[in-house]
Tab-separated table of N, CA and C in Angstrom:
chain	number	residue	atom	x	y	z
A	886	UNK	N	-9.140	7.633	12.088
A	886	UNK	CA	-8.873	6.975	13.238
A	886	UNK	C	-7.396	6.643	14.211
A	887	UNK	N	-8.336	7.281	15.607
A	887	UNK	CA	-7.160	6.971	16.558
A	887	UNK	C	-6.869	6.126	16.650
A	888	UNK	N	-5.517	5.589	17.253
A	888	UNK	CA	-5.081	3.785	17.848
A	888	UNK	C	-6.663	2.756	18.988
A	889	UNK	N	-6.976	3.754	19.625
A	889	UNK	CA	-8.288	3.102	19.949
A	889	UNK	C	-9.875	2.654	18.672
A	890	UNK	N	-9.606	2.827	18.375
A	890	UNK	CA	-10.534	2.835	16.709
A	890	UNK	C	-10.138	1.681	16.135
A	891	UNK	N	-9.163	2.235	15.965
A	891	UNK	CA	-8.466	1.179	15.334
A	891	UNK	C	-8.433	-0.388	15.599
A	892	UNK	N	-7.668	-0.685	16.838
A	892	UNK	CA	-8.113	-1.727	17.799
A	892	UNK	C	-9.804	-1.928	17.897
A	893	UNK	N	-10.414	-1.761	18.190
A	893	UNK	CA	-11.561	-1.911	17.921
A	893	UNK	C	-12.621	-2.568	16.499
A	894	UNK	N	-11.541	-1.995	15.563
A	894	UNK	CA	-12.155	-1.907	14.148
A	894	UNK	C	-11.365	-3.597	14.221
A	895	UNK	N	-10.191	-3.871	14.031
A	895	UNK	CA	-9.341	-4.989	13.939
A	895	UNK	C	-10.043	-6.243	14.706
A	896	UNK	N	-10.900	-5.584	15.818
A	896	UNK	CA	-11.389	-7.152	16.507
A	896	UNK	C	-12.481	-7.450	15.884
A	897	UNK	N	-13.336	-6.327	15.826
A	897	UNK	CA	-14.390	-6.600	14.301
A	897	UNK	C	-14.143	-7.328	13.277
A	898	UNK	N	-12.954	-7.164	12.502
A	898	UNK	CA	-12.712	-8.153	11.518
A	898	UNK	C	-12.266	-9.200	11.639
A	899	UNK	N	-11.532	-9.415	12.739
A	899	UNK	CA	-10.767	-10.426	12.952
A	899	UNK	C	-11.828	-11.234	13.351
A	900	UNK	N	-13.169	-10.853	14.380
A	900	UNK	CA	-14.336	-11.861	14.213
A	900	UNK	C	-14.990	-12.231	13.300
A	901	UNK	N	-15.269	-11.603	12.015
A	901	UNK	CA	-16.644	-11.728	11.019
A	901	UNK	C	-15.493	-12.299	9.696
A	902	UNK	N	-13.970	-12.178	10.285
A	902	UNK	CA	-12.990	-13.195	9.255
A	902	UNK	C	-13.180	-14.773	10.009
A	903	UNK	N	-13.241	-14.637	11.362
A	903	UNK	CA	-13.222	-16.485	11.829
A	903	UNK	C	-14.630	-16.866	11.589
A	904	UNK	N	-15.202	-16.154	11.430
A	904	UNK	CA	-17.191	-16.171	11.365
A	904	UNK	C	-17.012	-16.846	9.928
A	905	UNK	N	-16.323	-16.081	8.751
A	905	UNK	CA	-16.657	-16.258	7.705
A	905	UNK	C	-16.096	-17.946	7.394
A	906	UNK	N	-14.687	-18.171	7.973
A	906	UNK	CA	-14.323	-19.142	7.776
A	906	UNK	C	-14.480	-20.977	8.113
A	907	UNK	N	-15.317	-20.233	9.130
A	907	UNK	CA	-16.711	-21.814	10.169
A	907	UNK	C	-17.381	-21.764	9.226
A	908	UNK	N	-18.499	-20.803	8.396
A	908	UNK	CA	-18.935	-20.895	7.554
A	908	UNK	C	-18.768	-21.611	6.136
A	909	UNK	N	-17.820	-21.023	5.666
A	909	UNK	CA	-17.143	-21.715	4.127
A	909	UNK	C	-16.640	-23.524	5.312
A	910	UNK	N	-16.338	-23.127	5.906
A	910	UNK	CA	-16.026	-24.677	6.663
A	910	UNK	C	-17.737	-25.699	6.088
A	911	UNK	N	-18.063	-25.146	7.021
A	911	UNK	CA	-19.576	-25.817	6.945
A	911	UNK	C	-19.950	-26.163	5.569
A	912	UNK	N	-19.960	-25.191	4.536
A	912	UNK	CA	-20.728	-25.438	3.400
A	912	UNK	C	-19.652	-26.080	2.838
A	913	UNK	N	-18.856	-26.091	2.722
A	913	UNK	CA	-17.952	-27.407	1.842
A	913	UNK	C	-18.166	-29.044	2.890
A	914	UNK	N	-18.100	-28.703	4.528
A	914	UNK	CA	-18.467	-30.357	4.877
A	914	UNK	C	-19.814	-30.844	4.852
A	915	UNK	N	-21.160	-30.203	4.342
A	915	UNK	CA	-21.819	-30.441	4.049
A	915	UNK	C	-22.619	-30.804	2.675
A	916	UNK	N	-21.741	-29.847	1.735
A	916	UNK	CA	-21.609	-30.270	0.659
A	916	UNK	C	-23.109	-29.321	-0.223
A	917	UNK	N	-23.771	-28.500	0.695
A	917	UNK	CA	-25.240	-28.046	0.178
A	917	UNK	C	-25.026	-27.070	-0.408
A	918	UNK	N	-23.533	-25.888	-0.074
A	918	UNK	CA	-23.252	-24.890	-0.507
A	918	UNK	C	-23.323	-24.261	-2.119
A	919	UNK	N	-23.958	-24.026	-3.471
A	919	UNK	CA	-23.121	-23.550	-4.277
A	919	UNK	C	-21.529	-23.459	-4.511
A	920	UNK	N	-21.005	-23.663	-5.323
A	920	UNK	CA	-19.461	-23.397	-5.117
A	920	UNK	C	-19.628	-21.573	-5.493
A	921	UNK	N	-20.307	-20.975	-5.863
A	921	UNK	CA	-20.587	-19.558	-6.031
A	921	UNK	C	-20.874	-18.727	-5.206
A	922	UNK	N	-21.619	-19.387	-3.922
A	922	UNK	CA	-21.901	-18.462	-2.547
A	922	UNK	C	-20.403	-18.894	-2.112
A	923	UNK	N	-19.747	-20.112	-2.148
A	923	UNK	CA	-18.637	-20.234	-1.327
A	923	UNK	C	-17.547	-19.306	-1.654
A	924	UNK	N	-17.133	-19.006	-2.921
A	924	UNK	CA	-16.472	-18.470	-4.005
A	924	UNK	C	-16.432	-16.593	-3.216
A	925	UNK	N	-18.169	-16.434	-3.466
A	925	UNK	CA	-18.653	-14.777	-2.994
A	925	UNK	C	-17.497	-14.825	-1.199
A	926	UNK	N	-17.682	-16.117	-1.004
A	926	UNK	CA	-17.984	-16.108	0.505
A	926	UNK	C	-15.902	-15.846	1.061
A	927	UNK	N	-15.616	-16.325	-0.035
A	927	UNK	CA	-14.216	-16.785	0.259
A	927	UNK	C	-13.402	-15.388	-0.278
A	928	UNK	N	-13.770	-14.492	-1.450
A	928	UNK	CA	-13.792	-13.344	-1.614
A	928	UNK	C	-13.735	-12.337	-0.750
A	929	UNK	N	-14.577	-12.123	0.709
A	929	UNK	CA	-14.756	-11.241	1.291
A	929	UNK	C	-13.434	-11.756	2.141
A	930	UNK	N	-13.616	-13.149	2.258
A	930	UNK	CA	-12.707	-13.485	3.833
A	930	UNK	C	-11.269	-12.557	2.983
A	931	UNK	N	-10.811	-12.648	1.874
A	931	UNK	CA	-9.484	-12.183	1.278
A	931	UNK	C	-10.031	-10.665	1.410
A	932	UNK	N	-10.603	-10.455	1.627
A	932	UNK	CA	-11.068	-8.595	1.584
A	932	UNK	C	-10.731	-8.218	3.097
A	933	UNK	N	-11.325	-8.586	4.157
A	933	UNK	CA	-11.179	-9.011	5.069
A	933	UNK	C	-9.461	-8.878	5.679
A	934	UNK	N	-9.033	-9.873	4.839
A	934	UNK	CA	-7.454	-9.948	5.568
A	934	UNK	C	-6.913	-9.262	5.223
A	935	UNK	N	-6.943	-8.379	3.647
A	935	UNK	CA	-6.735	-7.613	3.694
A	935	UNK	C	-6.750	-6.174	4.202
A	936	UNK	N	-7.802	-5.771	4.645
A	936	UNK	CA	-8.140	-5.152	5.443
A	936	UNK	C	-7.664	-4.698	7.037
A	937	UNK	N	-7.555	-6.135	7.437
A	937	UNK	CA	-6.815	-6.148	8.528
A	937	UNK	C	-5.657	-5.935	8.523
A	938	UNK	N	-4.492	-6.649	7.494
A	938	UNK	CA	-3.334	-5.695	7.092
A	938	UNK	C	-2.865	-4.279	7.465
A	939	UNK	N	-3.561	-4.101	6.735
A	939	UNK	CA	-3.608	-2.396	6.611
A	939	UNK	C	-3.934	-1.800	8.101
A	940	UNK	N	-4.597	-1.984	8.765
A	940	UNK	CA	-5.036	-1.484	10.158
A	940	UNK	C	-3.339	-1.459	10.990
A	941	UNK	N	-3.392	-3.800	10.760
A	941	UNK	CA	-2.649	-3.916	11.814
A	941	UNK	C	-1.012	-2.683	11.393
A	942	UNK	N	-0.655	-2.515	9.922
A	942	UNK	CA	-0.067	-1.612	9.936
A	942	UNK	C	0.282	0.074	10.028
A	943	UNK	N	-0.695	0.304	10.405
A	943	UNK	CA	-1.302	1.579	10.983
A	943	UNK	C	-0.816	1.776	11.771
A	944	UNK	N	-0.860	0.349	13.329
A	944	UNK	CA	-0.702	0.202	14.414
A	944	UNK	C	0.973	0.585	14.501
A	945	UNK	N	1.313	-0.377	13.688
A	945	UNK	CA	3.332	-0.282	13.751
A	945	UNK	C	4.023	1.187	12.792
A	946	UNK	N	4.596	1.429	14.208
A	946	UNK	CA	5.453	2.635	13.858
A	946	UNK	C	6.465	1.938	12.583
A	947	UNK	N	6.515	3.654	11.406
A	947	UNK	CA	7.761	2.961	10.366
A	947	UNK	C	9.038	3.147	11.022
A	948	UNK	N	10.032	2.090	11.026
A	948	UNK	CA	11.264	2.596	11.350
A	948	UNK	C	12.513	2.617	10.160
A	949	UNK	N	12.935	3.785	10.460
A	949	UNK	CA	13.947	3.646	9.562
A	949	UNK	C	15.243	2.789	9.352
A	950	UNK	N	15.783	2.253	8.631
A	950	UNK	CA	16.771	0.738	9.334
A	950	UNK	C	18.277	1.735	8.583
């Protein structure tokens, strides 16, 4: 993937991460969501966070100190 594709993918992942955060908060506030569903959403959110971190690392060049 080139830099433009990485940036585009990062934008999509960050949007999905924010949406999941809002969905989790809504389920918790409403109290209607079961714990298994909330746990699955949190796991997906964590996976997105890891992928975002990996892509961001690809954009930052290695610096030899």
